XYZ file of C-alpha atoms in Angstrom:
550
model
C 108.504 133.058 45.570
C 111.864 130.855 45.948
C 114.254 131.564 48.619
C 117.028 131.177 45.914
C 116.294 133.545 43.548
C 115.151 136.077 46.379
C 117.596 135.651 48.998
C 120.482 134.426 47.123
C 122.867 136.377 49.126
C 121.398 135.812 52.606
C 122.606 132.806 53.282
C 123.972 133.479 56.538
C 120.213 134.754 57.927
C 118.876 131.577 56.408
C 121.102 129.507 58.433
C 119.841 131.165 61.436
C 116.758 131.358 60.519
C 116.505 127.419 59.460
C 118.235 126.787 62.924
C 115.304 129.074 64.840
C 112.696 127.032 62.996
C 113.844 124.015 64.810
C 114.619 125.520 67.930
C 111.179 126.590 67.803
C 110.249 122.646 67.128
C 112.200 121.715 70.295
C 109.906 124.013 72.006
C 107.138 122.643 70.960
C 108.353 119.364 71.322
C 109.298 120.317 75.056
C 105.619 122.157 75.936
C 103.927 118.715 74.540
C 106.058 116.597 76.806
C 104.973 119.119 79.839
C 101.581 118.757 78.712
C 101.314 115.214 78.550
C 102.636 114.670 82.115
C 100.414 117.133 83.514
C 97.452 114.984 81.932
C 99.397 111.603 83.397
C 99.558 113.134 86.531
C 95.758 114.334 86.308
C 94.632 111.376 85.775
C 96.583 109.705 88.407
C 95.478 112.448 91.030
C 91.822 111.493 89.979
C 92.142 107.828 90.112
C 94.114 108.154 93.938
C 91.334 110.794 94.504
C 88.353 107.985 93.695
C 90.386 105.315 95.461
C 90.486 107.372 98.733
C 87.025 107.890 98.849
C 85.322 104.819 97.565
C 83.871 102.663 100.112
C 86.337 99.588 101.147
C 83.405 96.830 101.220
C 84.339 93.872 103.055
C 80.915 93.017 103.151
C 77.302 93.307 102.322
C 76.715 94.943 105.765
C 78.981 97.735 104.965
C 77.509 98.347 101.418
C 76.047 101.701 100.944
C 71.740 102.264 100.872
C 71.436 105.522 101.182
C 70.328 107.345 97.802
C 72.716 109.926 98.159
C 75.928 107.766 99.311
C 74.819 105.481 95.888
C 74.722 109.060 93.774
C 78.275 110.231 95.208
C 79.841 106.612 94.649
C 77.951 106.314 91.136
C 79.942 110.133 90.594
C 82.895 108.574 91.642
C 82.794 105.580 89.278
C 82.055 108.249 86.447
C 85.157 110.346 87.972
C 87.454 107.083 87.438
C 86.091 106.839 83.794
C 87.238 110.793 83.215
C 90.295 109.782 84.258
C 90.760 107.014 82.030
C 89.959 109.400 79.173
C 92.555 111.809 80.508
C 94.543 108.942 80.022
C 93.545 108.343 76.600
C 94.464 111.518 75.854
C 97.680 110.937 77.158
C 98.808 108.256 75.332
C 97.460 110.087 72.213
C 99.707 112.790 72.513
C 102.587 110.719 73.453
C 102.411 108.667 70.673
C 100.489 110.947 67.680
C 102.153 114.408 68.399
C 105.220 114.444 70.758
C 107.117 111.245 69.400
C 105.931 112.327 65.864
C 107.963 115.491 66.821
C 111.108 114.191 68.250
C 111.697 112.019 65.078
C 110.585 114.801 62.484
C 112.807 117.356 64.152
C 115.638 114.606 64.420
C 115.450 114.395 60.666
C 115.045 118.161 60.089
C 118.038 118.703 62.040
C 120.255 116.250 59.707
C 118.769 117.559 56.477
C 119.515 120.699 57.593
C 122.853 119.833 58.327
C 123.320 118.196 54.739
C 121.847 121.032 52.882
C 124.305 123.864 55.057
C 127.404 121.524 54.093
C 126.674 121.342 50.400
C 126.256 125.459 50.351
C 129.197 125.883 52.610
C 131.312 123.838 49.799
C 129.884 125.411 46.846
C 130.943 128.975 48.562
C 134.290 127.922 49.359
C 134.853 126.305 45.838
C 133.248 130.092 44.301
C 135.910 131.575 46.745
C 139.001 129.124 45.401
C 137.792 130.299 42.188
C 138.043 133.868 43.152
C 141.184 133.298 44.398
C 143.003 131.909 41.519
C 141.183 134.441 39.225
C 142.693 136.835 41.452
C 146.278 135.449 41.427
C 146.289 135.084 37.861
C 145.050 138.710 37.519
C 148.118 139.521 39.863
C 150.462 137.543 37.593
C 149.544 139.309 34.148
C 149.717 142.971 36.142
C 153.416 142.121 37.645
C 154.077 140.144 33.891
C 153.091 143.607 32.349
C 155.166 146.021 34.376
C 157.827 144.111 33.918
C 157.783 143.427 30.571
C 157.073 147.479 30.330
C 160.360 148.283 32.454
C 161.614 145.893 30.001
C 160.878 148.173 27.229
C 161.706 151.166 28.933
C 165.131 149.557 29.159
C 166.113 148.384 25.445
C 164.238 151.813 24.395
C 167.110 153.726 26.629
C 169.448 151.679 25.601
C 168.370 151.856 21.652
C 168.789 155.499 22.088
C 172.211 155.619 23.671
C 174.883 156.158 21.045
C 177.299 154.843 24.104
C 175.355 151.495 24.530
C 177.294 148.557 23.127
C 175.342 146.573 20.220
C 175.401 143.699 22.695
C 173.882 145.307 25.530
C 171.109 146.358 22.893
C 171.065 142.741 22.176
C 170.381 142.055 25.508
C 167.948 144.361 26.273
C 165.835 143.004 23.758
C 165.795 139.613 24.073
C 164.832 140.307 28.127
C 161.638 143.028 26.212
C 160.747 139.863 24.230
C 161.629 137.142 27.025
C 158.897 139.783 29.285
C 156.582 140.476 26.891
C 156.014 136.608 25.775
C 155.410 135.617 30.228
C 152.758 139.024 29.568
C 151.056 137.336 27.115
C 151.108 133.962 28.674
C 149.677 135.756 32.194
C 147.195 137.314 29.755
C 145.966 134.260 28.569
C 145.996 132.552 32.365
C 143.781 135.800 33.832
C 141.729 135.235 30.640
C 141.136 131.861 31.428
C 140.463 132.311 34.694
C 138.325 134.916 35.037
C 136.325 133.343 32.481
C 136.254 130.230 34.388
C 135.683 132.077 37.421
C 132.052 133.785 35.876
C 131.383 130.901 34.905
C 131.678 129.058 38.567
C 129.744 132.448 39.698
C 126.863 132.121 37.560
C 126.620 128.188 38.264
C 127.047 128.635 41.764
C 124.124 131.821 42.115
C 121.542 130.525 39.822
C 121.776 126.788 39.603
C 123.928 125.936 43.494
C 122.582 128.204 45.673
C 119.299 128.151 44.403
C 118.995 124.894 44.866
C 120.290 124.104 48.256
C 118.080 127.468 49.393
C 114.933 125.611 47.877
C 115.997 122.280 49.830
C 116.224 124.572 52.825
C 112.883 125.947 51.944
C 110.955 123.043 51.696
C 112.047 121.662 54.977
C 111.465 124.716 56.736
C 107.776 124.291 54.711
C 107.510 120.843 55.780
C 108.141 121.824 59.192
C 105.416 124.253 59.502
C 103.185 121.903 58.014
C 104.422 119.559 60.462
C 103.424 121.428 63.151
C 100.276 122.781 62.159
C 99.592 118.936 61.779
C 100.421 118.298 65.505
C 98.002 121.206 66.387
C 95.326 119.488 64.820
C 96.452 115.978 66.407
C 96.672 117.695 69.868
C 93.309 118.855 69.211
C 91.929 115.767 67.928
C 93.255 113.833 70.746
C 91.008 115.863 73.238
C 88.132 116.088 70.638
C 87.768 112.039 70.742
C 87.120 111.840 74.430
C 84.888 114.289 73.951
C 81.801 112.042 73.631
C 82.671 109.679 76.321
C 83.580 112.675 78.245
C 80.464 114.176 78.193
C 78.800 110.357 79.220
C 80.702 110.655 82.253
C 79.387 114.184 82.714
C 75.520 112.766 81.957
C 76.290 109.948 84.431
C 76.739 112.360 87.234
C 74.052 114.331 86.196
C 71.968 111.007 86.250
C 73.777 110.653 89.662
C 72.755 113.559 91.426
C 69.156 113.418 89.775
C 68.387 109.940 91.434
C 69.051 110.969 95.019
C 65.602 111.036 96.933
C 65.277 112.599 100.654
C 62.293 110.843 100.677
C 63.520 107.088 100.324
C 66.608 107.835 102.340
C 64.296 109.081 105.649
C 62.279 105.772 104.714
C 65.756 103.791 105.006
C 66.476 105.422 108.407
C 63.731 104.123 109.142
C 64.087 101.046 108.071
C 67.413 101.035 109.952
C 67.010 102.032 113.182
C 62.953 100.980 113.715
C 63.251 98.889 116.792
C 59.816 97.417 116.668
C 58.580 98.523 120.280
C 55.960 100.689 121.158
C 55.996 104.198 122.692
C 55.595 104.638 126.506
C 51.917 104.877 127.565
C 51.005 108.361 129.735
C 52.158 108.517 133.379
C 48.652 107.582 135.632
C 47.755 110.228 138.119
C 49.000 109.277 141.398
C 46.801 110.504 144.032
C 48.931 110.551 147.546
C 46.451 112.449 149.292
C 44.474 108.736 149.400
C 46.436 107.998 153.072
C 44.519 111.093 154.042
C 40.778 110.317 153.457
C 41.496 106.587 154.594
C 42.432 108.223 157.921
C 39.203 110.598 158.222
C 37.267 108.235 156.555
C 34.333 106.614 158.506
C 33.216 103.920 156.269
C 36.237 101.855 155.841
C 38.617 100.073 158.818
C 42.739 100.722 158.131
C 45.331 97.852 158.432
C 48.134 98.760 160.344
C 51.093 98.658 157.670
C 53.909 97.056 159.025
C 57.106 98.890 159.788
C 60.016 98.392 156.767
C 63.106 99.031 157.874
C 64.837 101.543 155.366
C 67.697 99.498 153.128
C 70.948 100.963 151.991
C 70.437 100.563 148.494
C 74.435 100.666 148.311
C 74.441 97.124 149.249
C 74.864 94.860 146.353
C 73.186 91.594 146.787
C 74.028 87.806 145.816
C 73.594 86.211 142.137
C 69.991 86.602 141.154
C 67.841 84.060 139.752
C 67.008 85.354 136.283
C 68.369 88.260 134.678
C 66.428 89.777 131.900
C 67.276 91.760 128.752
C 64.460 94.412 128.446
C 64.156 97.340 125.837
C 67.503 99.107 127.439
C 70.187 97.311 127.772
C 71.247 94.662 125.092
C 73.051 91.434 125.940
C 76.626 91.107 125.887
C 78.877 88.794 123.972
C 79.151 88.149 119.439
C 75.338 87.854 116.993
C 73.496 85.351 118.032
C 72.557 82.865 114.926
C 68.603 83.930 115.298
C 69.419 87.553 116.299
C 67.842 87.333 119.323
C 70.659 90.381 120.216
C 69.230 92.393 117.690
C 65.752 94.392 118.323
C 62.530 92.870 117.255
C 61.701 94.793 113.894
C 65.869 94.508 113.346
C 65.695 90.689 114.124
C 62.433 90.233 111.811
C 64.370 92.070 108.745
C 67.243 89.912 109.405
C 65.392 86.976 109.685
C 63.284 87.518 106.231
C 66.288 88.658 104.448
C 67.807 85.574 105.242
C 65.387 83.323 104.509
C 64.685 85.066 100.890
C 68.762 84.098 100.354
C 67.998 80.942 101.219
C 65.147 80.244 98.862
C 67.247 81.716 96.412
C 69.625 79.106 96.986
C 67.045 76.694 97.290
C 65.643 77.280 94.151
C 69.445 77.244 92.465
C 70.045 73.890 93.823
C 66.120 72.464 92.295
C 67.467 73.843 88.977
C 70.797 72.073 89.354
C 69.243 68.677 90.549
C 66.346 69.494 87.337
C 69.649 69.745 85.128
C 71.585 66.600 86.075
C 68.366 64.380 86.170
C 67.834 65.662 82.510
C 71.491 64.551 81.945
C 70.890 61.364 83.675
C 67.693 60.706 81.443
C 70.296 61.657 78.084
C 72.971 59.369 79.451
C 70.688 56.767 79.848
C 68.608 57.035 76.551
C 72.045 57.452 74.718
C 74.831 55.561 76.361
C 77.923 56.882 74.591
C 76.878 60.014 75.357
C 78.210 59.284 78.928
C 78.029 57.404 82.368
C 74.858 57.761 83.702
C 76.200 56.368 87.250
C 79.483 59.122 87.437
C 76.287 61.722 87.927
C 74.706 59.915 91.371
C 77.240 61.438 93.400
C 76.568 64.667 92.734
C 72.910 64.002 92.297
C 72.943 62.765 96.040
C 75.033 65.841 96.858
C 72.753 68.083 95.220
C 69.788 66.235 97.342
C 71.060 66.597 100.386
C 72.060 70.756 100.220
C 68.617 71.030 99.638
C 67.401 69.595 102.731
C 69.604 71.001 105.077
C 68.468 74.182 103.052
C 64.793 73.409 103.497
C 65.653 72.953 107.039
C 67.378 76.175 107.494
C 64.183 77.621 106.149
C 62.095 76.070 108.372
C 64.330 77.054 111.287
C 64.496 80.720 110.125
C 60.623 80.542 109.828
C 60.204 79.283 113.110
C 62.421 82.304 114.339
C 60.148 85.009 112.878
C 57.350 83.601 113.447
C 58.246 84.052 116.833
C 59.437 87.506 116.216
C 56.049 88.447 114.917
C 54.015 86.826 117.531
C 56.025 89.032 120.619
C 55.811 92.051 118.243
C 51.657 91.591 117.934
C 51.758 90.722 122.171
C 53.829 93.544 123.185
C 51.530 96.029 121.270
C 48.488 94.345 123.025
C 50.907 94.624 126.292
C 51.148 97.992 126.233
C 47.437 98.522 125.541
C 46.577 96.557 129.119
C 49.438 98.347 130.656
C 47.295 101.742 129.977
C 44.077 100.325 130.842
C 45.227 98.964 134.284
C 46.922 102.316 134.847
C 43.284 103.738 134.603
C 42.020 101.122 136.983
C 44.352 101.934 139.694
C 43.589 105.206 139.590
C 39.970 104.359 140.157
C 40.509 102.821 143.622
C 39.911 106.140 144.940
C 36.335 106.283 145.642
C 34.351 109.691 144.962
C 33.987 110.347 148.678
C 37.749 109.988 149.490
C 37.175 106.360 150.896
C 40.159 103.846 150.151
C 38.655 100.432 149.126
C 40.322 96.974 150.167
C 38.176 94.662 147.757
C 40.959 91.933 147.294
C 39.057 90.392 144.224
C 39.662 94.592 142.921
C 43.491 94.175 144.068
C 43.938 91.401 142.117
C 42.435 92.694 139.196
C 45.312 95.666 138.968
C 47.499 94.023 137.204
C 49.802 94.827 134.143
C 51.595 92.500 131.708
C 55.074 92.673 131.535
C 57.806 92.054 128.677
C 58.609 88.400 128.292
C 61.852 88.035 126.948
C 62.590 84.226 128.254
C 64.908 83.561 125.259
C 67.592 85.782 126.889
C 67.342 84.118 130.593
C 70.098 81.753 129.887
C 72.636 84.075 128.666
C 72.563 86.475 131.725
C 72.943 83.547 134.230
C 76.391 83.914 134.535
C 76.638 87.999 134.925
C 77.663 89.937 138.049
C 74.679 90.998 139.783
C 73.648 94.657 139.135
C 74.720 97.406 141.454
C 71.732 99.079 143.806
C 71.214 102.549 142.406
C 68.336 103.260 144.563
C 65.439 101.860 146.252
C 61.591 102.090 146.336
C 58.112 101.710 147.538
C 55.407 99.867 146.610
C 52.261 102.002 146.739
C 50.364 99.371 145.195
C 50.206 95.590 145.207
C 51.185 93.702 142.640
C 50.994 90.182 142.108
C 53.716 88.763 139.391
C 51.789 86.547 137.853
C 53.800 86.964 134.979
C 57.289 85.546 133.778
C 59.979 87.909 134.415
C 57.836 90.018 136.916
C 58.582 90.474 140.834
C 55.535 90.290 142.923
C 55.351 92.870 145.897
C 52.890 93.714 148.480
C 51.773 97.368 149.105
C 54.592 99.380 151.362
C 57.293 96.897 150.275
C 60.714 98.238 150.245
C 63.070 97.025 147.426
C 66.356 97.780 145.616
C 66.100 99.390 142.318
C 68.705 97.449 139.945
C 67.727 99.272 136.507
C 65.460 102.426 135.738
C 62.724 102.728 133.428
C 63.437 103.060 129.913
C 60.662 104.253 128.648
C 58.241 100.973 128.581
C 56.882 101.661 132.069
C 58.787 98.995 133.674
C 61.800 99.014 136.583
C 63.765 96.732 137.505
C 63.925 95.866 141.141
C 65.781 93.199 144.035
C 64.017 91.569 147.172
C 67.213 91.332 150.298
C 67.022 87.636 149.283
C 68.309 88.264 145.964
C 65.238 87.518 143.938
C 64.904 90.074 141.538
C 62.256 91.031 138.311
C 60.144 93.639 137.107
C 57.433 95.873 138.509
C 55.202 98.523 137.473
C 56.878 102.181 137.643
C 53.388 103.820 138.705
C 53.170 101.169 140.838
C 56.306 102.296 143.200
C 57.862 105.460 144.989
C 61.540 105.446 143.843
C 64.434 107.288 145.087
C 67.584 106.736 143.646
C 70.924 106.948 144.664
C 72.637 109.438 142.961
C 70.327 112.212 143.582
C 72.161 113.713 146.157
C 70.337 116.687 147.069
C 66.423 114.714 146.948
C 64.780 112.060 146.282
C 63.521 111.520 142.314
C 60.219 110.677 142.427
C 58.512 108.934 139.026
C 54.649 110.921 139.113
């Protein structure tokens, strides 16, 4: 199958066809170049994608623990990886199939050109052939009519008996003269026509055929060509394949390692204050006034009259102001994190005492390290000074007792921690107990005892929280938000507590939060904290009645 011995008159429809075949290329060319900006811009898109939601970390605090947050940033790394094989692929296409195009059909298009030229000229030199074929064939037919009129003319003239000789004469010479330029155009056509079969036969079996098979090989080399780019276009996707699917594995890995479980226990870890739960509410029994009246066994003291405060009234700068369970102090973290709640300030404190043994133990090794260089130096002279490492010996010394003393300080601190932890748990115990005990002054008849040795022993332990006296010293006083009644003595013994005697009337400065404890002002300004079943409160903002704590 040759083009040139098949199609050696379709030379026209091979030009068009040889100039669709690199059309075609261009198109190819063109859908490659599409291609490989919609993977650029993929991969770009992904990689903006991952950068908007990765975490900005500007800190260990802000580092993510949860299981699931780790899984979806762990995705996301994998996600930046895809992208950087989209990438690859990219630049594989780029430079393996679309450049590899542009230059091959840059080259086509030339040959092409080349190939079309040298046809074109062996057609038009076939045609100049034709032409003088045909001109010479022209010649000999004019040559031969007029060398026939010619003998037309002397044959007339021959016959005549009027004709002169000369005219005869004449006659013939111009029949000779003709048919001599006959012969000559017979010979010329001869020639020419032979020359032109000749040309004919060179130029369709031997010209032609050979630019058509020039033609047909590129046009063969182009298909090849492309089928060659199909397979690189492929085979730049099919190796990221394998990395491809890693990055798929990784967030399969991802998504497998999230666990509820260990993210409720980090919550936890979080957010666990340290303190315990409120105790029960006592049963308060106000129906006690009643059988002390009607009672016969026991003698009343008249209660003095309390005049009734406006609780509106805000009072002068109180002595000490305590931070308890609610409300936190104010102001940047304290070095010890006394800010922070106990079971917070203990983790802080052990975490960063474990960094600084870590430390610790870097700067033993380091000091291990240059005495070992010292003892080299020193063994071996021209090895080095062993004097040019004292400095940094001496340097080394001293980080690691200001480090040991930073542990020892941090130590201190949560030791501390853990001490008020174990005490408020054993508070809260006697809070419950004494609860019970008050209850129990009630006798079973009705009968309302006065033992004082009993009174005194109805006591409850408050929160002690001394450490945070000194920053509250300088804070506005609270505002009153209510007021209340004793209904039972209580004696203060306690630091941070307000004693109060049984009827007392006092400003209420801060409610309970929950540990059975409210905070309360005297008139003179001395203020602390008291019992809640201890006292009737009524507070300010209830409007429409009095809120009563039973």
């Amino acid at each position: 199958m040759s083009w040139g011995t098949e199609l050696w008159d379709q030379f026209d429809n091979l030009e068009k066809h040889t100039q669709w075949g690199l059309d075609f290329l261009d198109k190819y060319a063109k859908f490659v170049k599409e291609r490989l900006e919609i993977e650029q811009n993929y991969a770009k898109q992904l990689r903006n994608l991952v950068k908007k939601f990765c975490p900005k970390r500007s800190s260990k605090e802000e580092e993510p623990r949860f299981t699931s947050c780790i899984a979806f940033y762990n995705i996301l790394n994998e996600l930046n990886d895809y992208a950087g094989q989209r990438e690859v692929v990219a630049e594989e296409i780029g430079h393996r199939v679309y450049a590899e195009i542009m230059k091959y059909s840059y080259e086509l298009k030339a040959e092409r050109k080349s190939h079309l030229q040298e046809g074109r000229r062996a057609q038009q030199y076939l045609e100049m052939c034709m032409k003088q074929m045909d001109s010479s064939k022209k010649k000999f037919e004019r040559e031969c009519r007029e060398a026939e009129k010619a003998q037309q003319t002397y044959e007339r003239l021959d016959n005549d008996a009027n004709a002169t000789k000369s005219d005869v004469e004449k006659a013939k010479q111009q029949l000779n003269l003709r048919t001599h330029m006959a012969d000559e155009s017979k010979n010329e056509y001869a020639a020419q026509l032979q020359n032109y079969n000749a040309e004919q036969h060179k130029h369709f079996y031997i010209v032609i055929p050979q630019v058509y098979k020039h033609l047909q090989e590129m046009d063969e080399r182009r298909t090849v060509k492309l089928s060659e780019c199909y397979k690189g276009f492929a085979d730049a996707e099919r190796k990221v394949i394998p990395i491809i699917s890693k990055c798929l594995e990784g967030m399969v890995q991802a998504a497998k390692s999230v666990d509820e479980r260990r993210d409720s226990q980090i919550v936890v870890d979080c957010f666990k204050s340290g303190f315990e739960p409120p105790g029960d509410y006592p049963f308060e029994d106000y129906s006690q006034h009643i059988y002390r009246t009607v009672s016969d066994g026991t003698i009343s003291t008249p209660k003095p009259e309390v005049t009734r405060i406006d609780p509106k009234i805000t009072m002068g700068k109180a002595k000490g102001k305590l931070w308890l369970f609610g409300k936190k102090p104010k102001g940047p973290a304290l070095e010890d994190f006394s800010h922070l709640p106990p079971e917070q300030r203990r983790k802080k404190l052990q975490q960063r005492i474990d960094e600084l043994n870590r430390e610790l133990q870097k700067e033993i090794d380091q000091k291990e390290a240059l005495n070992k260089m010292k003892d080299v130096y020193e063994k071996s002279p021209q090895m080095g000074d062993p004097s040019s490492l004292q400095p940094k010996i001496a340097e080394t010394m001293s980080n690691i007792e200001k480090l040991r003393t930073e542990i020892q300080k941090n130590e201190a601190w949560l030791s501390e921690v853990e001490g008020k932890v174990s005490q408020r748990s054993e508070r809260r115990h006697s809070a419950e107990a004494n609860h019970l005990v008050a209850q129990g002054r009630e006798s079973p008849e009705g009968s309302y005892t006065e033992d004082a040795n009993q009174e005194g022993r109805i006591q409850t332990q408050p929160p002690v929280h001394t450490e945070f006296d000194d920053e509250f010293d300088d804070d506005d006083p609270l505002p009153a938000i209510g007021h209340c009644k004793a209904i039972y003595p209580f004696d203060g013994n306690n630091e941070g507590t307000l004693a109060m005697k049984e009827g007392e009337v006092m400003y209420i400065i801060e409610e309970d939060k929950g540990d059975g404890w409210t905070r309360a002002r005297r008139q003179n300004g001395e203020e602390g904290y008291v019992p809640t079943s201890y006292i009737d409160v009524t507070l300010e903002k209830n409007s429409k009645g009095a809120v009563t704590y039973i």
